[in-house]
Coordinates of N, CA and C in Angstrom, one line a residue:
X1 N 10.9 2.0 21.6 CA 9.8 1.2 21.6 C 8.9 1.5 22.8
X2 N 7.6 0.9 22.5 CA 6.5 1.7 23.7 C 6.5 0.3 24.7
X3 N 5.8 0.1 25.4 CA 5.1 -0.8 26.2 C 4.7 -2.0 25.4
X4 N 4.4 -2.0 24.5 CA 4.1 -2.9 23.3 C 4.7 -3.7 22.5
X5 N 6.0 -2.7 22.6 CA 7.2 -3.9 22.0 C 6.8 -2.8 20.8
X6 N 6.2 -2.2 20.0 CA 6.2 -1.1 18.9 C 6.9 -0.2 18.7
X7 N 6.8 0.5 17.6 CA 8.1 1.6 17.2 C 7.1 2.5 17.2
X8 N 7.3 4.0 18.5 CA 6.3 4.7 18.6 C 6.8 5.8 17.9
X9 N 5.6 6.4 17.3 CA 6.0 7.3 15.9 C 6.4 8.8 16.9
X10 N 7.5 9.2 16.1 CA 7.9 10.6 15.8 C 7.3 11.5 15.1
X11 N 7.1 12.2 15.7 CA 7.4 14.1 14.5 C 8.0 14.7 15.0
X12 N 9.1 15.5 14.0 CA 9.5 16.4 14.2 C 9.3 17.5 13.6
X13 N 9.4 19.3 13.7 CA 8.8 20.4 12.6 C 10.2 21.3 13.0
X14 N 9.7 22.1 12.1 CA 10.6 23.8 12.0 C 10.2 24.1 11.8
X15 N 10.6 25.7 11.5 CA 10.1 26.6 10.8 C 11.1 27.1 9.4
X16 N 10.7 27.2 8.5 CA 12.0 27.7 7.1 C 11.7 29.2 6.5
X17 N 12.6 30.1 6.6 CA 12.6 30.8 6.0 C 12.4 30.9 4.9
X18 N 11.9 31.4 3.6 CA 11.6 31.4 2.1 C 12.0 32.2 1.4
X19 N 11.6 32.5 0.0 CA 11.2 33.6 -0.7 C 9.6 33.6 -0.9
X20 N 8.6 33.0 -0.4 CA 7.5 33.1 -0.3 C 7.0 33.1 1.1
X21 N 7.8 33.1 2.2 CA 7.6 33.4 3.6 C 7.9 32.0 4.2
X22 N 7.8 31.9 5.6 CA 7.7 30.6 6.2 C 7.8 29.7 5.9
X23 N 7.6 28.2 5.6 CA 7.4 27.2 5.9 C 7.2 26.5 6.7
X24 N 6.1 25.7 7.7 CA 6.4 24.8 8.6 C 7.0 23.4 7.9
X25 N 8.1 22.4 8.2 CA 8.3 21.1 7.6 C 8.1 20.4 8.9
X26 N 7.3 19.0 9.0 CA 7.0 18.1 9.5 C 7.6 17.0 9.3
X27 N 8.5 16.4 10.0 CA 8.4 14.5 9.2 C 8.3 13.2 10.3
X28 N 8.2 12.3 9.8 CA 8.6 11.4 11.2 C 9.4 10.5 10.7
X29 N 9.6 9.0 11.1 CA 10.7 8.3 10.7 C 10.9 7.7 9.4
X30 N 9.5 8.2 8.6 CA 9.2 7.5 7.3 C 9.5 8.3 6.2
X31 N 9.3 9.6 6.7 CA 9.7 11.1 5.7 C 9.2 11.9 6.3
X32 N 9.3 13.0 5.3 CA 8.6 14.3 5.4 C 7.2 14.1 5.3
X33 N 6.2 14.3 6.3 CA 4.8 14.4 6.1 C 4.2 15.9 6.0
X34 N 4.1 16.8 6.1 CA 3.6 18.3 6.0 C 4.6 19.2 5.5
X35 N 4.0 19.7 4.7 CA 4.5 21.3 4.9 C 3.5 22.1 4.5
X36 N 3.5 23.1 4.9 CA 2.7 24.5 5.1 C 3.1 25.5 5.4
X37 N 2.1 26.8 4.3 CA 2.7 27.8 3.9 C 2.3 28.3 5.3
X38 N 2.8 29.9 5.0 CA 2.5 31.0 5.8 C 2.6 30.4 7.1
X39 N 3.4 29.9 8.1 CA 3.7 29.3 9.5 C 3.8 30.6 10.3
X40 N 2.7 31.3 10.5 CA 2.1 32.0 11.6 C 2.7 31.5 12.8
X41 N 1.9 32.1 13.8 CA 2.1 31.4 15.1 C 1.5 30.7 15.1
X42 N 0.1 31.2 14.7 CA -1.4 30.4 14.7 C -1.1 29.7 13.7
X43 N -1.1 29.9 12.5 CA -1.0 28.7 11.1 C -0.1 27.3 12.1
X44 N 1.0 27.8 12.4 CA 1.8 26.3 13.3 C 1.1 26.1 14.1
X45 N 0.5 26.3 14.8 CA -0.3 25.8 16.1 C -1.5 25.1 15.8
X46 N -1.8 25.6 14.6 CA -3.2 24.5 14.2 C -2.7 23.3 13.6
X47 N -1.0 23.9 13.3 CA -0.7 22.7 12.2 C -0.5 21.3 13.3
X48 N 0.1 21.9 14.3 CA 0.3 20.9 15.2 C -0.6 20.2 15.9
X49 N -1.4 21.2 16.0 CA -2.7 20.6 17.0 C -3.3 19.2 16.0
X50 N -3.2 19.5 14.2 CA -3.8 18.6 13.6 C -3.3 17.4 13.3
X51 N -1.4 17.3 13.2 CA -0.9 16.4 13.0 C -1.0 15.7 14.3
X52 N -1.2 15.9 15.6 CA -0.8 15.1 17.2 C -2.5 14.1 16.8
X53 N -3.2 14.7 16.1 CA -4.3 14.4 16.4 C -4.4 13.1 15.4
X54 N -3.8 13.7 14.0 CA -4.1 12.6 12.9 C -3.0 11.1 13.6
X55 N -1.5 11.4 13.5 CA -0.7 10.5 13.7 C -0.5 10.3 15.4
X56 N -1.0 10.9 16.6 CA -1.1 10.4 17.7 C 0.0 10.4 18.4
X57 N 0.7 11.2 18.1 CA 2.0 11.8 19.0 C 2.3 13.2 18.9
X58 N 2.5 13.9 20.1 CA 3.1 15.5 19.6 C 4.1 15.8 19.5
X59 N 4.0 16.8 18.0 CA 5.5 17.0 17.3 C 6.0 17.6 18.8
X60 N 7.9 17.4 18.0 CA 8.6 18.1 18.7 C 9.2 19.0 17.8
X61 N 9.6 20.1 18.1 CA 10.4 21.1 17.3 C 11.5 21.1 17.3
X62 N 12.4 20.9 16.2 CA 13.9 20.1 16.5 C 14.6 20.3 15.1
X63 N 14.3 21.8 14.8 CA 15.2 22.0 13.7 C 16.5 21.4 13.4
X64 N 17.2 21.0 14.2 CA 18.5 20.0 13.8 C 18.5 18.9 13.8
X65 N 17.3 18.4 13.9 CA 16.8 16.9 13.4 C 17.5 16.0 12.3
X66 N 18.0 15.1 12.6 CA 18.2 14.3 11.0 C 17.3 13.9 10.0
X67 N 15.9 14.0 10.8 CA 15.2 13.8 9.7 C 14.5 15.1 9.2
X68 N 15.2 16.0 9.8 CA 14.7 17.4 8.7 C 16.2 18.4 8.1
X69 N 16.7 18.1 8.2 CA 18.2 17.9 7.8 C 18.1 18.3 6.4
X70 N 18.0 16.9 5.5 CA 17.9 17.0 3.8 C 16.7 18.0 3.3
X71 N 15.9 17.6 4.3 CA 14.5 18.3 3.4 C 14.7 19.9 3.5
X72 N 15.2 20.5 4.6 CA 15.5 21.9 4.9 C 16.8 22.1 3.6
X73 N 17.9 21.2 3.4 CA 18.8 21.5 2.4 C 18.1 21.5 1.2
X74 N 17.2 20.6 0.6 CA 17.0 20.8 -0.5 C 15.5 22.0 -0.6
X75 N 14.7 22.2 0.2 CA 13.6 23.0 0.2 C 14.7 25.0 0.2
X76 N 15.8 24.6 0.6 CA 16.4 25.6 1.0 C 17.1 25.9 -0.6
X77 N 17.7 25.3 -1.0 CA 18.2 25.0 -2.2 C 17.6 25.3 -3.6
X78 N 16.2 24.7 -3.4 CA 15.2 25.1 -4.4 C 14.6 26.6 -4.6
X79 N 14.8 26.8 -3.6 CA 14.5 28.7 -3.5 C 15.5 29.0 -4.5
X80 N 17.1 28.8 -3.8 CA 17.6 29.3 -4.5 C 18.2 29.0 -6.0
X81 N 17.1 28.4 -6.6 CA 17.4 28.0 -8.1 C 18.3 26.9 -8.4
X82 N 19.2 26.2 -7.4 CA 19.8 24.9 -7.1 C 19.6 23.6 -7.2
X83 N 18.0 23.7 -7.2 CA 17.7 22.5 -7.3 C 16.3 22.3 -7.9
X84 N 16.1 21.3 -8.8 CA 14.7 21.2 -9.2 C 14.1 20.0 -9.2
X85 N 14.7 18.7 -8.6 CA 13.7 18.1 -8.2 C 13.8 17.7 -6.4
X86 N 13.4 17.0 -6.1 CA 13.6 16.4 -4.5 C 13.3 15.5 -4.5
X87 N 14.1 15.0 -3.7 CA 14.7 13.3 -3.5 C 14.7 13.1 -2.2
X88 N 13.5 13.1 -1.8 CA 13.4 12.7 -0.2 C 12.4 11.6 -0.2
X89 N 12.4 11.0 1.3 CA 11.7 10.2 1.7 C 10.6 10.7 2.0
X90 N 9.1 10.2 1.4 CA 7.9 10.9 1.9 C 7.0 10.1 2.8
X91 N 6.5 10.2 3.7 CA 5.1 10.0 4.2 C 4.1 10.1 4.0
X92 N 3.2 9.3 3.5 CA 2.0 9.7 2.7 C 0.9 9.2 3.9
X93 N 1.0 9.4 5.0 CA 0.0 8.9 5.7 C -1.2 10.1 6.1
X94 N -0.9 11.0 5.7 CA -1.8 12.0 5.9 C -3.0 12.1 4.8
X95 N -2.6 11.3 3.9 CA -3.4 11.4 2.6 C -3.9 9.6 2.0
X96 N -5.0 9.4 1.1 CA -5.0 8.1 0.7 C -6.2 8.1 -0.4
X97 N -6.3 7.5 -1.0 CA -7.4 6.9 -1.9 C -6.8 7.1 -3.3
X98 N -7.8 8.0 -3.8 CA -7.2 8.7 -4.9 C -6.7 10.0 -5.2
X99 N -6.7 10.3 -4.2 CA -6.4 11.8 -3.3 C -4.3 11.7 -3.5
X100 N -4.2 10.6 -2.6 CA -2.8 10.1 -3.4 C -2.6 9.2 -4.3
X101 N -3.4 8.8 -5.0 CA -2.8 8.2 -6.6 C -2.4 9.6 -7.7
X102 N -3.3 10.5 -7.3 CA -3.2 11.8 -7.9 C -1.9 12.6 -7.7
X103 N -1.9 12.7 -6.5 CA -0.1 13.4 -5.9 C 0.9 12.8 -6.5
X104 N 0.9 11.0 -6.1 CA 2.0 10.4 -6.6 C 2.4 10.7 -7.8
X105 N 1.1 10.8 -8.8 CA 1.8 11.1 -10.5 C 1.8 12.2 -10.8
X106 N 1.4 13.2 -9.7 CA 1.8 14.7 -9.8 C 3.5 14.5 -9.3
X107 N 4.0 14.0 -8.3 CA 4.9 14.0 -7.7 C 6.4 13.4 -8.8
X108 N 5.5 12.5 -9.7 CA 6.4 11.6 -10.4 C 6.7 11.9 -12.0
X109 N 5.6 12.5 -12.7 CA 5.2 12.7 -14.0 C 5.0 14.0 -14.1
X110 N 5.4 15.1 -13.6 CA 5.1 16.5 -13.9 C 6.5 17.4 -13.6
X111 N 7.4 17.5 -14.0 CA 8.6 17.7 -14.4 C 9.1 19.8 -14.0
X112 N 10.1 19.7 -13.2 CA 10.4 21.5 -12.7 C 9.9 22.2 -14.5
X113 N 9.3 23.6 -14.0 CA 9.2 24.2 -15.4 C 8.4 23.5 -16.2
X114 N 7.2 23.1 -15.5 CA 6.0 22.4 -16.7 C 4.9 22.7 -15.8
X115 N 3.5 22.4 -16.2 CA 3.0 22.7 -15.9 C 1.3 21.3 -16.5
X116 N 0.8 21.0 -15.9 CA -0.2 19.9 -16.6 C -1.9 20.4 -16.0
X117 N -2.5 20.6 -17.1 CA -4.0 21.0 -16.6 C -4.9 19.5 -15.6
X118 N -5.7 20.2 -14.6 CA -6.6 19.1 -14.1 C -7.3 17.9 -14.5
X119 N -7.8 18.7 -15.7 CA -7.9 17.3 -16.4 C -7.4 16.3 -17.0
X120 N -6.1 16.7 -17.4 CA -4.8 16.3 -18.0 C -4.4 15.1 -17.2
X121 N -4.1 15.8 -15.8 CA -3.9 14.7 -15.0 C -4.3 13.5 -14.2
X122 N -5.6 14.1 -14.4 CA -7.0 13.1 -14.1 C -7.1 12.1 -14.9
X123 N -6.9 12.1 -16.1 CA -7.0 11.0 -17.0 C -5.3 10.5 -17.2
X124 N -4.2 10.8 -16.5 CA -3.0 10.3 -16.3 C -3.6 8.7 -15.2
X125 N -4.4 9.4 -14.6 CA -4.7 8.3 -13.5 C -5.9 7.0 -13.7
X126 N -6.4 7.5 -15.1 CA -7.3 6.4 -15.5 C -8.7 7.1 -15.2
X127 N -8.6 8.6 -14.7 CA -9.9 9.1 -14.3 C -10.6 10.4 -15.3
X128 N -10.3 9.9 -16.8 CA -10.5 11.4 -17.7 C -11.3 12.6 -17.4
X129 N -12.7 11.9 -16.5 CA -13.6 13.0 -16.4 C -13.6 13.6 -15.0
X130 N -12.4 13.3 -14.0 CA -12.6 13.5 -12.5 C -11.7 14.6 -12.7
X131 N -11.6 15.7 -13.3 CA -10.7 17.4 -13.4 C -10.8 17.7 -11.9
X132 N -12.5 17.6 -11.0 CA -12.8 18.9 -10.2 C -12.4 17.9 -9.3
X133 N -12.2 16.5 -9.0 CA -11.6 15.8 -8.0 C -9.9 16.1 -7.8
X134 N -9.3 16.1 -8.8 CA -8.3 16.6 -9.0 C -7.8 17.9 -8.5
X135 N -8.7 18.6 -8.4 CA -8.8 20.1 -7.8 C -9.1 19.6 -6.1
X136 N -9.9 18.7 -6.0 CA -9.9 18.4 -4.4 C -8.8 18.0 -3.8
X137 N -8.0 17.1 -4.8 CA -6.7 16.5 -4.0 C -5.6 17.7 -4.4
X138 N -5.7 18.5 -5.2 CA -4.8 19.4 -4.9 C -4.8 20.5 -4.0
X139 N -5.8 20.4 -3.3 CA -6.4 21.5 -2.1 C -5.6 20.5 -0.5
X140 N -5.5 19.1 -1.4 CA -5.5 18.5 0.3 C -4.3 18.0 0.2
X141 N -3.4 18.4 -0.5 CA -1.9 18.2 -0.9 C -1.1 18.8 0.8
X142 N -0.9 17.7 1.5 CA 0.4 17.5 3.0 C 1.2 18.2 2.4
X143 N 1.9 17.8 0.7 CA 3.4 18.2 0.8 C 3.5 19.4 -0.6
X144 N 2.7 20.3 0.1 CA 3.1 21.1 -1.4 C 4.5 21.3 -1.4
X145 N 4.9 22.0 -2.8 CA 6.2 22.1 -3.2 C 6.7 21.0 -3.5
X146 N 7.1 20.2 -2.6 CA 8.1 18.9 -2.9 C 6.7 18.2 -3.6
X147 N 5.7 18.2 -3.6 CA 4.5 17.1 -4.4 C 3.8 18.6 -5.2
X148 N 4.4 18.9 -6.8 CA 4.2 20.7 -6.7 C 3.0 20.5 -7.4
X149 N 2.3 20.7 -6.8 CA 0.3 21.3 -7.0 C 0.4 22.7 -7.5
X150 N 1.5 23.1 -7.0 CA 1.8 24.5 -8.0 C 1.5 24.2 -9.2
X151 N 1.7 23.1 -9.8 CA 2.2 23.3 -11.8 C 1.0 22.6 -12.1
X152 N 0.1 22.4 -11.6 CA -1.4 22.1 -12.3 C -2.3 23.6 -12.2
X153 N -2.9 23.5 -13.3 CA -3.7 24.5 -14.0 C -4.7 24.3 -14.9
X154 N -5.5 25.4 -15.2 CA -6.5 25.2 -15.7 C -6.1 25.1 -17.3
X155 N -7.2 24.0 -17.9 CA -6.8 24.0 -19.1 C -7.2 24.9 -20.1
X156 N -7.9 26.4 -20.0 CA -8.1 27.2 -20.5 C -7.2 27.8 -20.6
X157 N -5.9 27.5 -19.9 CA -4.3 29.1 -19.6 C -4.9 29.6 -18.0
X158 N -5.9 29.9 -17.5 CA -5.8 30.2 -15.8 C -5.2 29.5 -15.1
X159 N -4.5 30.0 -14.1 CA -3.9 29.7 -13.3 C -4.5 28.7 -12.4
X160 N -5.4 29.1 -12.0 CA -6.7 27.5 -11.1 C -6.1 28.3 -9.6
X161 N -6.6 27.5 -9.0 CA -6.5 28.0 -7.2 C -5.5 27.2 -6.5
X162 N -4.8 28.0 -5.5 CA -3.8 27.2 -4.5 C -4.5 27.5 -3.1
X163 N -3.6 26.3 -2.4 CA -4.0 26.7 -1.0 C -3.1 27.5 -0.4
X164 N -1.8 28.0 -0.9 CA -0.7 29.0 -0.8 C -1.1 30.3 -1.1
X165 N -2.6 30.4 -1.6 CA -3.2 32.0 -2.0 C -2.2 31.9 -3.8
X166 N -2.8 32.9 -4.6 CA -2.5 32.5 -5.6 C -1.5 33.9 -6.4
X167 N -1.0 34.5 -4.8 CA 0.6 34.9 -5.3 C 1.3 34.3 -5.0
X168 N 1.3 33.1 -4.2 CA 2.8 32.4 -3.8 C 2.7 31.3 -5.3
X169 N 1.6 30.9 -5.7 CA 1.3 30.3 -6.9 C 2.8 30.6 -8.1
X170 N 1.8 31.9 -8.3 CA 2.9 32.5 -9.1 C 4.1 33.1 -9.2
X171 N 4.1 33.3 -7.9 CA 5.6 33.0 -7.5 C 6.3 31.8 -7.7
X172 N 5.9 30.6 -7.4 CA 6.6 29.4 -7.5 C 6.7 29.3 -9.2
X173 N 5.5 29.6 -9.9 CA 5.8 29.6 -11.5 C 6.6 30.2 -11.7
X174 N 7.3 31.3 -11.4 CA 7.9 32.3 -11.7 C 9.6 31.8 -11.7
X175 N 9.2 31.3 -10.1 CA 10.7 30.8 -10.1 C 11.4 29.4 -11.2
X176 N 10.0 28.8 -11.5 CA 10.5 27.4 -12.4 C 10.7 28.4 -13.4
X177 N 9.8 29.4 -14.1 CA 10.1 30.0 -15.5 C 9.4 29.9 -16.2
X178 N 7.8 29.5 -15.6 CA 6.5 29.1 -16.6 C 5.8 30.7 -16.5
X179 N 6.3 31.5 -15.5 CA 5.7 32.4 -15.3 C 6.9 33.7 -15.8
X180 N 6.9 34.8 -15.9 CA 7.6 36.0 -16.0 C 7.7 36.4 -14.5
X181 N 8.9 36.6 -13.9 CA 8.8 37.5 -12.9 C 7.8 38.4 -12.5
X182 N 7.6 38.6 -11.3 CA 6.7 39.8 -11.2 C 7.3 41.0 -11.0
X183 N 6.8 42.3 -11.5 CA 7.5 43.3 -11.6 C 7.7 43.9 -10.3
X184 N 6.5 43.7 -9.6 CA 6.6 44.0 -7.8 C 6.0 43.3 -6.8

């Protein structure tokens, strides 16, 4: 507790090996709040500079954390075809409006090995004609993978855009099975 008699917030990060490279994982005492692809030196150093800033404490790096513990087991797990959903504690404080009404029923209603177009899901939420909003909250998605922004797509059959660049995209289809392997 601080000077206030309050519970002063944690973060803690790592870094995770993949089959799509890196990971940084973030969480604090509520869940996992971040993850992010490609954890550069620089990609983590921005990441961190942005979470101290949003939630007002600087992470600590503490791969043996308990509260990064499960999420490294099952993020570790899902690589390797072990696991297909995740059952963690989330923090959604990086996110809010409709930005997370959208995640949540991406997170909740879109099933390993499926895939739901923007619009599709837009009107899951009561919002039929908000597709390209939908495309905004999947750009501003804290928890890809575990909240998979991967499996929304364009309702033409294109694949639509990630913020993971749109080979790790299809890589992650690939690994559910919506996609064919890539040959190289």
């Amino acid at each position: 507790m601080d000077s206030h008699g309050q519970n002063e917030q944690q973060i803690v990060w790592t870094v995770v090996g993949t089959g799509i490279g890196p990971l940084l994982l973030a969480a604090t005492r509520d869940g996992l709040v971040n993850v992010v692809f490609h954890a550069t030196d620089a990609v983590r150093d921005k990441t961190l500079d942005r979470l101290a800033t949003r939630l007002g404490t600087e992470p600590v790096e503490a791969p043996d954390s308990p509260l990064l513990a499960e999420a490294i087991r099952q993020i570790e797990a899902y690589f390797a075809g072990d696991r297909r959903d995740f059952e963690l504690p989330l923090d959604w404080s990086l996110i809010s409006g409709f930005n997370r009404q959208v995640l949540r029923e991406l997170a909740s209603g879109v099933r390993y090995g499926s895939v739901v177009g923007y619009g599709d899901l837009a009107g899951r939420v009561g919002q039929p004609l908000a597709a390209q909003a939908v495309g905004v909250a999947m750009g501003s998605n804290p928890l890809p993978i575990v909240v998979p922004c991967h499996r929304v797509v364009e309702s033409d059959g294109g694949i639509g855009g990630f913020g993971g660049g749109l080979e790790t995209k299809r890589k992650l289809l690939a690994l559910e099975g919506v996609l064919p392997e890539p040959l190289f």
